[in-house]
């Protein structure tokens, strides 16, 4: 497999710096430094894990040159004073220890530094007063998220005078001096994403009429002066590059690709050694937070990177949901020179080494759920839904080899993760699953959101490679436990999904979430038999016998043509399962209405994913009602009261009740009563979806053998 990625694995060069491969860890704001901006053990361990994993270069993100002024998150790294040098030097040494190069990204948040305004009483630095942003982003926040996100005080904007501009240039130059003194191998100037330098470049936020406003040559003057000042500090041979926005989504009158190409030529002439191509957006529009620099649509920024590459003679670094196979092809075609990855490396920091060792199938996949990105808005440290160690590397201890016997009950994501971790530590592990296949509710989640299937397939393959003893179609019984003699039992049997008390919930056209899962995955049940006709029952039986419904892509395709559901669907329950099911059904031509009793739909989804999905549902004609009450199901309709007390009636051929899930300790209690040590993982311990299942499993294993 390594030969398939010969371009990605080939050596590269930026200025005078040689890199062992073309894979770069993108600069990220991860909130892992100390409260005063010092890089401590949390941040050092986080980056060292990426260096161990084989990255060619790590770009240490958002080092504040004016910290605390310009800080955009709590626990942001700082490089604004010489007192930060000892810790930065130690971080560099730890990256070098594993053969990686490490660069410092110099950053000033400018107009986007609302955090510094609230936490440090700092002014927001900008070229001029920006126009008010209009959009729907805040409407997607849950109340507890808004409490964390909202500024503690109203920010005040400082329109920079010439003395302020000179100070900012000096701060970038002194940050560069410190970066070189700390031993960093290169410097990336963050001149994108609406931060200080980008706000000068964008005509949307720069309405100045002096030498720093007007035509592009003036708007980019500050960046060019920063480059010149840095070159004066570090010399011509020290690797230096900048990150540029190729365009600004949703900003009429903002940066265009033509602007970016002209800017790229100007910074090349000013003496940078490479360009990182990114993009940004109108931050007031919820959907756009996954539509530019951290895109949901694959390869969003590649056409721009390709266009800029064609106009400059220095290397181009590209990023933005690019799969490895595509990156290999792009580099071979000369579209760009290096691939920067953020989310993929959070999911598996050993990605480069696994690729180099021909073990691409072992790479833990990112499912693009935006757990990592959404943490920024709630001012939390970075975390990853599929990798429980991300952000916690500093406190992780290797599992001891205990030689014990463990039984894991339930082969959903939590059960599979726990079983593999225990087996990999040298224990005998028996994984019991009462159904005929592994995956649990992740199979249904993968049907509705295909990116989840990558994780499903990876977990199943990991179990099959491991020494875990898998017993399908096996219920846990006292007799079986007595024969296995486990030292502990991990129960990961999933949540209980009770049908809530609703008028009409027993009508034959009313399906529960479990009914829908059984229907689409060809799993029979007495309840489903009661609610479906002979043709549907026959199709379910054929799908189960032939194994066709094990192929989720087959189910997705067939369900576009045939599903035993009427045209008008009402979903009662607008949390994660309900809205993802709404997306699945509207894509298959159904008229969908979602009725949610809570104040906000999409609970259970991360903020950035929620903003995109709810926006797209509305674009596709799905009607969302929050704050509903007095819900009653009739033979042909559903009635309810809205949040304002108005009565509504919605026609319904079928009704799906996607609510009522809760933790279920029934199996655990029964086993504990037999005298065994029992630990809970996954949704059995409370509904936590993928992140809760994976992290909960890891916590259980740590409790047993760390």
XYZ file of C-alpha atoms in Angstrom:
706
model
C 0.000 0.000 0.000
C 2.919 2.381 0.683
C 3.706 2.378 -3.041
C 0.173 3.627 -3.735
C 1.031 6.812 -1.832
C 4.505 7.430 -3.190
C 3.836 11.152 -3.721
C 2.440 11.759 -0.240
C 5.325 9.800 1.241
C 8.004 11.505 -0.836
C 10.297 14.102 0.686
C 9.431 17.756 0.235
C 11.089 21.119 0.658
C 9.911 24.553 1.802
C 12.662 27.125 1.394
C 15.700 25.635 3.122
C 13.644 23.123 5.136
C 13.508 19.463 4.110
C 10.462 17.419 5.131
C 10.334 13.633 5.369
C 6.946 13.499 3.595
C 4.209 15.725 2.168
C 1.833 15.370 5.149
C 1.480 18.425 7.370
C -0.490 18.730 10.595
C -2.530 21.853 10.047
C -2.415 24.612 12.634
C -5.403 24.292 14.957
C -6.731 26.203 17.920
C -7.058 23.405 20.460
C -7.200 25.173 23.825
C -4.588 22.947 25.463
C -2.082 25.510 26.714
C -2.083 26.955 30.206
C -4.307 29.811 31.326
C -1.473 32.327 30.902
C -0.638 31.202 27.347
C 2.319 28.989 28.299
C 2.573 25.687 26.451
C 2.432 23.079 29.193
C 2.388 19.306 29.296
C -1.076 19.027 27.736
C -0.019 20.844 24.584
C 3.424 19.259 24.426
C 2.043 15.730 24.703
C -0.625 16.495 22.094
C 1.921 17.656 19.510
C 4.478 15.010 20.428
C 1.942 12.291 19.640
C 1.618 13.750 16.132
C 5.409 13.823 15.765
C 5.561 10.164 16.836
C 2.876 9.448 14.244
C 5.155 10.382 11.390
C 3.946 13.791 10.178
C 6.427 15.581 7.949
C 5.714 18.854 9.718
C 3.503 20.076 12.542
C 2.293 23.658 12.476
C 1.793 24.681 16.099
C -1.337 26.765 15.873
C -2.408 30.246 16.850
C 0.606 31.454 18.824
C -0.592 34.869 19.928
C 1.919 37.586 19.078
C 0.042 40.163 21.173
C -1.480 37.843 23.793
C -3.751 38.455 25.633
C -4.824 41.020 23.029
C -6.000 39.117 19.963
C -6.710 35.851 21.811
C -9.709 34.004 20.376
C -10.095 31.140 22.888
C -9.187 30.260 26.450
C -5.876 28.425 26.872
C -4.525 29.715 23.573
C -0.750 29.498 23.144
C 1.234 32.731 23.361
C 4.525 33.940 21.921
C 4.180 37.592 22.969
C 6.927 37.643 25.582
C 10.357 36.080 26.126
C 9.026 34.312 29.221
C 7.314 31.819 26.901
C 10.612 30.718 25.321
C 11.645 27.897 27.711
C 8.394 25.975 27.297
C 8.259 26.586 23.546
C 11.830 25.313 23.243
C 10.925 22.154 25.129
C 7.926 21.567 22.860
C 10.152 21.924 19.791
C 12.661 19.424 21.211
C 9.927 16.878 21.800
C 8.770 17.145 18.198
C 12.327 16.893 16.880
C 12.919 13.808 19.010
C 10.678 11.894 16.600
C 12.010 13.304 13.346
C 9.245 15.833 12.652
C 9.723 19.435 11.683
C 7.673 21.964 13.646
C 6.633 25.463 12.622
C 5.154 28.299 14.640
C 1.970 29.901 13.368
C 1.983 33.580 14.322
C -1.499 34.863 15.074
C -3.461 37.958 16.026
C -7.231 37.505 16.273
C -8.113 41.084 15.425
C -11.852 41.549 14.995
C -12.494 37.868 15.853
C -10.931 38.086 19.324
C -14.169 38.396 21.258
C -12.791 36.095 23.942
C -9.967 38.495 24.781
C -12.471 41.333 25.085
C -14.459 39.457 27.708
C -11.672 37.694 29.570
C -8.944 40.334 29.390
C -10.851 43.575 28.782
C -9.000 43.916 25.471
C -10.067 45.911 22.441
C -10.755 44.245 19.097
C -8.156 45.441 16.594
C -9.315 46.062 13.046
C -8.794 48.260 10.014
C -12.183 49.953 10.338
C -15.639 49.381 11.738
C -16.951 46.304 9.902
C -20.498 46.118 8.562
C -22.932 44.236 10.826
C -23.095 40.534 10.149
C -26.492 39.081 9.346
C -27.262 35.397 9.732
C -28.783 32.566 11.711
C -25.803 30.998 13.468
C -26.801 31.858 17.040
C -30.229 30.258 16.521
C -28.569 26.844 16.355
C -26.944 27.105 19.786
C -28.443 25.160 22.671
C -28.940 27.328 25.773
C -25.951 25.800 27.573
C -23.753 26.356 24.517
C -24.798 29.980 24.228
C -23.959 30.537 27.886
C -20.382 29.461 27.152
C -20.108 31.241 23.802
C -21.604 34.651 24.531
C -19.030 37.382 25.294
C -18.847 38.334 28.952
C -18.951 41.981 27.911
C -19.713 43.902 24.742
C -16.522 44.080 22.642
C -15.168 47.486 21.634
C -13.475 47.817 18.242
C -10.257 49.769 17.901
C -9.746 51.233 14.431
C -5.996 51.065 14.067
C -3.985 54.234 13.708
C -0.505 54.257 12.176
C 1.135 53.815 15.580
C -1.064 50.758 16.231
C -0.154 49.313 12.843
C 3.534 49.797 13.599
C 3.049 48.049 16.950
C 1.308 45.092 15.291
C 4.142 44.754 12.766
C 6.654 44.809 15.618
C 4.676 42.178 17.531
C 4.722 39.808 14.560
C 8.448 40.448 14.061
C 9.246 39.817 17.725
C 7.102 36.689 17.667
C 9.178 35.487 14.719
C 12.394 36.247 16.596
C 11.164 34.151 19.520
C 10.073 31.325 17.219
C 13.539 31.097 15.715
C 15.166 31.348 19.156
C 12.942 28.528 20.442
C 14.203 26.256 17.655
C 11.140 26.175 15.415
C 11.985 25.081 11.868
C 9.755 27.614 10.158
C 7.025 30.212 10.566
C 3.515 30.440 9.161
C 1.915 33.901 9.255
C -1.814 33.548 9.849
C -3.244 36.047 7.388
C -6.588 34.306 6.847
C -9.901 33.453 8.546
C -10.994 36.985 9.371
C -8.156 37.592 11.825
C -6.208 40.860 11.932
C -4.162 40.564 8.739
C -7.057 39.017 6.823
C -9.413 41.785 7.943
C -7.101 44.296 6.259
C -6.965 42.231 3.052
C -10.748 41.777 2.787
C -12.613 44.687 1.160
C -15.622 43.630 3.224
C -14.000 44.636 6.515
C -11.507 47.251 5.297
C -13.056 50.582 4.363
C -9.967 52.681 5.065
C -9.037 55.510 2.713
C -5.347 55.763 3.620
C -2.349 53.724 2.434
C -3.838 50.593 4.073
C -7.222 50.684 2.327
C -8.729 50.807 -1.137
C -7.055 48.694 -3.853
C -5.568 45.300 -3.016
C -2.035 46.685 -3.115
C -2.970 48.895 -0.170
C -5.125 46.382 1.704
C -2.293 43.834 1.663
C 0.296 46.414 2.675
C 0.151 45.408 6.354
C 0.889 41.765 5.521
C 3.763 42.748 3.230
C 5.226 44.960 5.948
C 4.897 42.105 8.433
C 6.773 39.814 6.018
C 9.539 42.418 5.599
C 9.853 42.931 9.360
C 10.031 39.195 9.982
C 12.661 38.763 7.288
C 14.703 41.494 8.978
C 14.561 39.502 12.234
C 15.078 35.912 11.037
C 17.017 36.366 7.796
C 16.295 35.404 4.201
C 17.083 31.716 4.627
C 14.670 30.964 7.475
C 11.536 29.169 6.129
C 8.583 31.560 6.135
C 5.168 31.329 4.553
C 1.665 32.682 5.028
C -1.884 31.379 5.057
C -4.256 33.172 2.671
C -8.004 33.068 2.109
C -8.779 32.091 -1.481
C -12.337 33.373 -1.108
C -14.901 34.387 1.498
C -18.147 32.409 1.379
C -21.347 34.336 1.968
C -19.582 37.712 2.021
C -20.717 39.831 -0.879
C -17.859 42.194 -1.621
C -15.349 40.016 0.218
C -12.156 38.314 -0.955
C -12.424 36.599 -4.345
C -10.192 34.027 -5.998
C -8.879 36.766 -8.287
C -7.879 38.767 -5.191
C -6.200 35.690 -3.726
C -4.176 34.982 -6.879
C -2.976 38.588 -6.955
C -2.184 38.408 -3.222
C -0.237 35.180 -3.736
C 1.944 36.838 -6.349
C 2.581 39.795 -4.053
C 3.601 37.691 -1.042
C 5.842 35.558 -3.254
C 7.565 38.717 -4.460
C 7.874 39.814 -0.820
C 9.925 36.736 -0.036
C 7.744 33.982 1.422
C 8.728 30.384 0.711
C 5.236 28.858 0.407
C 1.535 29.620 0.624
C -1.105 27.774 2.640
C -4.404 28.084 0.779
C -7.559 28.291 2.867
C -10.872 30.187 2.789
C -13.320 31.779 5.174
C -16.963 32.807 5.439
C -19.636 35.023 6.900
C -19.445 33.861 10.509
C -23.067 34.836 11.155
C -24.390 32.086 8.848
C -24.529 28.708 10.581
C -24.114 26.434 7.574
C -20.983 28.266 6.426
C -19.041 27.213 9.516
C -18.631 23.927 7.680
C -18.430 25.509 4.258
C -14.972 27.043 3.940
C -11.808 26.414 5.954
C -13.228 23.278 7.631
C -15.557 22.087 4.883
C -18.162 19.371 4.858
C -18.096 19.042 1.082
C -14.943 17.133 0.066
C -12.145 19.061 -1.652
C -13.897 22.422 -1.276
C -10.623 24.349 -1.408
C -8.740 22.266 -3.987
C -9.832 24.229 -7.101
C -8.560 27.420 -5.449
C -5.282 25.815 -4.398
C -4.833 24.533 -7.947
C -5.498 27.968 -9.425
C -3.003 29.649 -7.095
C -0.393 26.949 -7.690
C -0.583 27.689 -11.415
C 0.347 31.333 -10.804
C 3.282 31.036 -8.372
C 6.598 29.209 -8.341
C 6.701 28.431 -4.601
C 5.108 25.395 -2.901
C 1.404 25.389 -2.069
C -0.070 23.697 0.995
C -3.715 22.629 0.556
C -6.323 21.286 2.973
C -10.032 20.778 3.545
C -11.549 17.247 3.688
C -9.237 15.701 1.134
C -9.081 11.908 1.178
C -5.634 10.376 0.942
C -6.242 8.763 -2.441
C -7.333 12.119 -3.848
C -4.329 13.909 -2.335
C -1.970 11.415 -3.929
C -3.564 12.107 -7.296
C -3.577 15.882 -6.805
C 0.107 16.015 -5.898
C 0.971 13.768 -8.833
C -0.931 16.181 -11.103
C 0.945 19.177 -9.745
C -2.157 20.784 -8.197
C -0.350 21.470 -4.918
C 2.712 20.275 -3.032
C 1.692 19.404 0.531
C -1.498 18.173 2.193
C -2.354 19.761 5.541
C -4.662 17.696 7.742
C -6.437 18.601 10.958
C -9.433 16.377 11.638
C -7.831 13.249 10.192
C -4.824 13.568 12.487
C -7.002 14.209 15.522
C -8.752 10.924 14.728
C -5.426 9.100 14.255
C -2.117 10.915 14.833
C -0.279 7.809 13.556
C -1.851 8.195 10.098
C 1.437 9.007 8.278
C 3.316 6.060 9.809
C 0.482 3.659 9.063
C 0.447 4.848 5.475
C 4.220 4.475 5.194
C 4.060 0.968 6.655
C 1.421 -0.180 4.188
C -1.251 -0.227 6.920
C -3.712 2.290 5.571
C -6.581 0.040 6.582
C -5.543 0.479 10.223
C -6.059 4.263 10.168
C -8.857 5.225 12.532
C -11.236 7.244 10.321
C -12.604 10.724 10.878
C -16.395 10.759 10.470
C -16.662 14.542 10.015
C -18.988 15.004 12.975
C -17.402 18.347 14.006
C -16.899 17.371 17.639
C -13.399 18.843 17.450
C -14.478 22.086 15.790
C -17.573 22.625 17.910
C -15.487 22.540 21.092
C -14.064 25.927 20.051
C -17.456 27.617 20.301
C -18.146 26.270 23.781
C -14.602 27.256 24.831
C -13.645 23.664 25.619
C -10.329 21.913 24.911
C -10.201 19.896 21.713
C -11.601 16.384 21.721
C -12.477 13.767 19.096
C -15.553 11.552 18.920
C -13.685 8.545 17.519
C -10.337 8.901 19.324
C -10.790 9.002 23.108
C -7.145 9.995 23.704
C -7.202 13.226 21.687
C -6.440 16.132 24.002
C -5.769 13.762 26.882
C -2.400 12.407 25.726
C -0.679 14.035 28.698
C -2.501 11.847 31.229
C -2.698 8.598 29.269
C -0.758 5.710 30.747
C 0.070 2.520 28.821
C -2.237 -0.319 29.752
C -0.589 -2.917 31.936
C -0.522 -6.527 30.807
C -2.852 -8.137 33.312
C -3.611 -11.554 31.792
C -7.204 -11.422 32.975
C -10.417 -12.720 31.439
C -13.128 -10.230 30.523
C -16.572 -10.662 29.035
C -17.996 -7.779 27.018
C -21.745 -7.919 26.450
C -22.900 -6.043 23.354
C -20.999 -5.510 20.090
C -21.915 -1.917 19.373
C -19.202 0.738 19.095
C -18.620 0.889 22.857
C -18.424 -2.866 23.212
C -16.087 -3.284 20.243
C -13.784 -0.484 21.439
C -13.588 -1.892 24.967
C -13.040 -5.449 23.753
C -10.192 -4.461 21.448
C -8.417 -2.301 24.008
C -8.585 -5.102 26.586
C -7.398 -7.749 24.129
C -4.561 -5.553 22.857
C -3.330 -5.366 26.457
C -2.902 -9.137 26.559
C -6.175 -10.219 28.137
C -8.585 -12.920 27.112
C -11.747 -11.186 25.906
C -15.050 -12.756 24.940
C -17.455 -10.455 23.083
C -21.082 -11.573 23.262
C -23.695 -10.232 20.832
C -27.270 -11.481 20.830
C -27.894 -10.528 17.184
C -26.183 -12.020 14.163
C -23.844 -9.094 13.413
C -21.668 -6.519 15.075
C -22.330 -2.805 15.036
C -25.376 -2.220 17.217
C -27.151 1.074 16.560
C -24.080 2.327 14.684
C -25.378 0.327 11.708
C -28.564 2.385 11.602
C -26.615 5.586 12.269
C -24.401 4.700 9.308
C -27.417 4.230 7.078
C -28.642 7.749 7.816
C -25.184 9.401 7.862
C -22.860 7.470 5.518
C -19.642 8.895 7.002
C -20.350 6.813 10.117
C -19.954 3.632 8.067
C -16.216 4.251 7.870
C -16.019 3.904 11.647
C -18.357 0.909 11.646
C -16.220 -0.944 9.109
C -13.011 0.023 10.906
C -14.240 -1.213 14.295
C -15.471 -4.527 12.878
C -12.190 -5.063 11.025
C -10.261 -4.229 14.192
C -12.213 -6.821 16.154
C -11.619 -9.436 13.472
C -7.864 -8.762 13.473
C -7.677 -8.922 17.231
C -7.638 -12.022 19.481
C -11.120 -11.131 20.739
C -13.395 -14.191 20.791
C -16.639 -13.101 19.115
C -19.812 -15.045 19.817
C -22.759 -13.851 17.760
C -26.348 -14.884 18.408
C -25.372 -15.445 22.013
C -27.245 -14.203 25.061
C -25.401 -13.731 28.327
C -26.605 -16.304 30.874
C -25.533 -17.339 34.373
C -24.390 -20.667 32.983
C -22.218 -19.070 30.313
C -20.616 -16.674 32.791
C -19.938 -19.543 35.191
C -18.143 -21.405 32.404
C -16.111 -18.366 31.272
C -15.146 -17.254 34.815
C -14.543 -13.572 33.928
C -12.626 -11.259 36.236
C -15.056 -8.521 35.205
C -17.943 -7.998 32.811
C -18.380 -4.888 30.673
C -22.003 -4.321 29.703
C -22.451 -2.310 26.507
C -25.933 -3.387 25.508
C -27.170 0.020 24.442
C -30.105 2.179 25.439
C -33.689 1.324 26.223
C -36.077 2.810 23.658
C -39.489 2.970 25.227
C -42.453 4.253 23.288
C -43.427 7.464 25.090
C -46.972 8.015 26.279
C -48.719 9.611 23.305
C -52.323 9.500 22.205
C -52.443 7.078 19.269
C -48.993 5.555 19.765
C -50.404 2.055 19.236
C -51.865 2.723 15.798
C -50.501 0.451 13.025
C -48.963 3.304 11.012
C -46.888 4.474 14.015
C -43.302 3.219 14.048
C -40.792 3.507 16.843
C -37.105 4.129 16.202
C -36.490 0.418 16.736
C -39.219 -0.398 14.213
C -37.501 1.780 11.608
C -34.136 0.197 12.308
C -35.592 -3.277 11.998
C -37.482 -2.328 8.855
C -34.503 -0.876 7.001
C -31.968 -3.444 8.193
C -34.263 -6.470 7.654
C -34.519 -7.401 11.310
C -37.867 -8.932 12.126
C -39.859 -8.324 15.311
C -43.368 -9.082 16.514
C -44.197 -5.377 16.569
C -42.991 -4.875 13.008
C -44.982 -7.880 11.801
C -48.109 -6.294 13.257
C -47.502 -3.002 11.453
C -46.432 -4.141 7.981
C -48.009 -5.987 5.092
C -47.077 -9.330 3.576
C -44.928 -7.779 0.808
C -42.834 -5.854 3.329
C -42.435 -8.919 5.525
C -41.343 -10.951 2.493
C -38.803 -8.286 1.461
C -37.457 -8.176 5.013
C -37.084 -11.949 5.076
C -35.359 -12.065 1.683
C -32.981 -9.283 2.712
C -32.067 -11.103 5.908
C -31.622 -14.524 4.280
C -29.523 -13.252 1.361
C -27.491 -10.832 3.472
C -28.284 -7.998 1.072
C -29.303 -5.717 3.912
C -25.879 -6.167 5.501
C -24.688 -3.965 2.635
C -25.671 -0.488 3.768
C -24.885 1.091 0.403
C -27.315 -1.378 -1.195
C -30.001 -0.372 1.321
C -29.374 3.321 0.626
C -29.754 2.823 -3.124
C -32.800 0.550 -2.969
C -34.570 2.816 -0.489
C -34.514 5.598 -3.082
C -36.748 3.375 -5.189
C -38.857 1.536 -2.623
C -39.677 1.882 1.046
C -42.894 0.718 2.722
C -43.666 4.246 3.884
C -46.250 6.706 2.643
C -45.474 10.093 1.131
C -46.238 12.216 4.190
C -44.102 11.426 7.243
C -44.278 13.010 10.681
C -41.321 12.420 12.980
C -41.986 13.026 16.661
C -38.664 13.807 18.286
C -36.140 16.230 16.826
C -32.919 15.218 18.517
C -30.019 13.595 16.623
C -31.870 10.454 15.526
C -34.988 12.342 14.459
C -33.281 14.976 12.326
C -30.851 12.525 10.691
C -33.822 10.306 9.868
C -35.603 13.350 8.453
C -32.626 13.966 6.171
C -32.643 10.322 5.062
C -36.355 10.376 4.255
C -36.510 13.752 2.509
C -33.658 12.630 0.256
C -35.988 9.774 -0.736
C -38.851 12.006 -1.763
C -40.888 12.084 1.435
C -42.642 15.174 2.762
C -41.306 15.333 6.304
C -42.408 17.261 9.366
C -40.395 17.082 12.590
C -42.107 17.827 15.902
C -39.815 18.417 18.880
C -40.990 19.048 22.435
C -37.762 20.765 23.449
C -36.824 24.358 22.695
C -34.217 23.398 20.096
C -33.934 20.663 17.482
C -30.741 18.730 16.885
C -29.672 18.038 20.460
C -27.066 15.266 20.355
C -25.451 16.726 17.239
C -22.410 18.907 17.677
C -23.026 22.614 17.068
C -21.372 22.909 13.652
C -22.961 19.707 12.330
C -26.334 20.785 13.770
C -26.164 24.163 12.052
C -25.496 22.536 8.679
C -28.052 19.749 8.965
C -30.936 21.890 10.233
C -30.208 24.504 7.589
C -30.222 21.890 4.840
C -33.437 20.319 6.135
C -35.170 23.666 5.814
C -33.675 24.166 2.341
C -35.148 20.814 1.331
C -38.626 21.677 2.594
C -38.626 19.813 5.905
C -40.826 21.607 8.441
C -39.417 21.855 11.973
C -41.588 22.626 15.006
C -39.831 23.177 18.350
C -41.496 23.586 21.741
C -44.435 21.357 20.800
C -46.976 20.118 23.341
C -50.219 18.122 23.524
C -49.114 15.805 20.700
C -51.807 13.377 19.562
C -51.624 10.872 16.707
C -54.740 10.170 14.651
C -55.366 7.767 11.787
C -54.395 10.299 9.117
C -52.806 13.202 10.962
C -50.928 14.452 14.015
C -52.129 17.357 16.114
C -50.044 19.446 18.526
C -49.704 22.867 20.052
C -46.753 25.032 19.106
C -44.566 27.096 21.456
C -47.009 30.004 21.165
C -50.006 27.865 22.055
C -51.397 27.683 18.514
C -52.962 24.376 17.468
C -51.650 22.587 14.367
C -52.739 19.561 12.351
C -50.281 17.828 10.015
C -51.298 15.104 7.570
C -49.441 11.832 8.104
C -49.356 8.565 6.185
C -46.830 7.267 8.700
C -45.578 8.537 12.039
C -42.130 7.761 13.420
C -41.523 8.294 17.126
C -37.814 9.057 17.539
C -37.719 9.769 21.254
C -37.814 7.916 24.548
C -34.234 6.570 24.605
C -32.537 6.247 27.982
C -29.780 4.268 29.651
C -30.576 0.665 30.454
C -28.864 -1.137 33.326
C -31.156 -4.170 33.327
C -28.522 -6.614 32.044
C -25.816 -5.085 34.210
C -27.964 -5.326 37.325
C -28.781 -8.959 36.619
C -25.096 -9.857 36.194
C -24.031 -7.855 39.246
C -26.583 -9.768 41.316
C -24.634 -12.926 40.471
C -21.560 -11.488 42.206
C -19.495 -10.377 39.206
C -17.715 -7.056 38.935
C -19.701 -5.106 36.319
C -18.856 -1.906 34.458
C -21.104 -0.019 32.048
C -20.072 1.354 28.663
C -21.891 2.945 25.749
C -25.530 3.979 25.776
C -26.360 1.489 28.521
C -24.857 4.114 30.821
C -26.901 6.962 29.263
C -27.313 8.066 25.658
C -24.013 9.551 24.468
C -23.985 8.544 20.800
C -20.638 7.749 19.119
C -18.457 9.994 21.250
C -20.034 8.794 24.474
C -19.695 5.146 23.452
C -16.041 5.345 22.425
C -14.894 7.559 25.285
C -16.942 5.614 27.837
C -15.390 2.352 26.667
C -11.911 3.793 26.999
C -12.677 5.059 30.505
C -13.869 1.602 31.531
C -10.701 -0.017 30.217
C -8.564 2.551 32.015
C -10.402 1.759 35.237
C -9.663 -1.946 34.802
C -6.061 -2.021 33.630
C -4.447 1.440 33.572
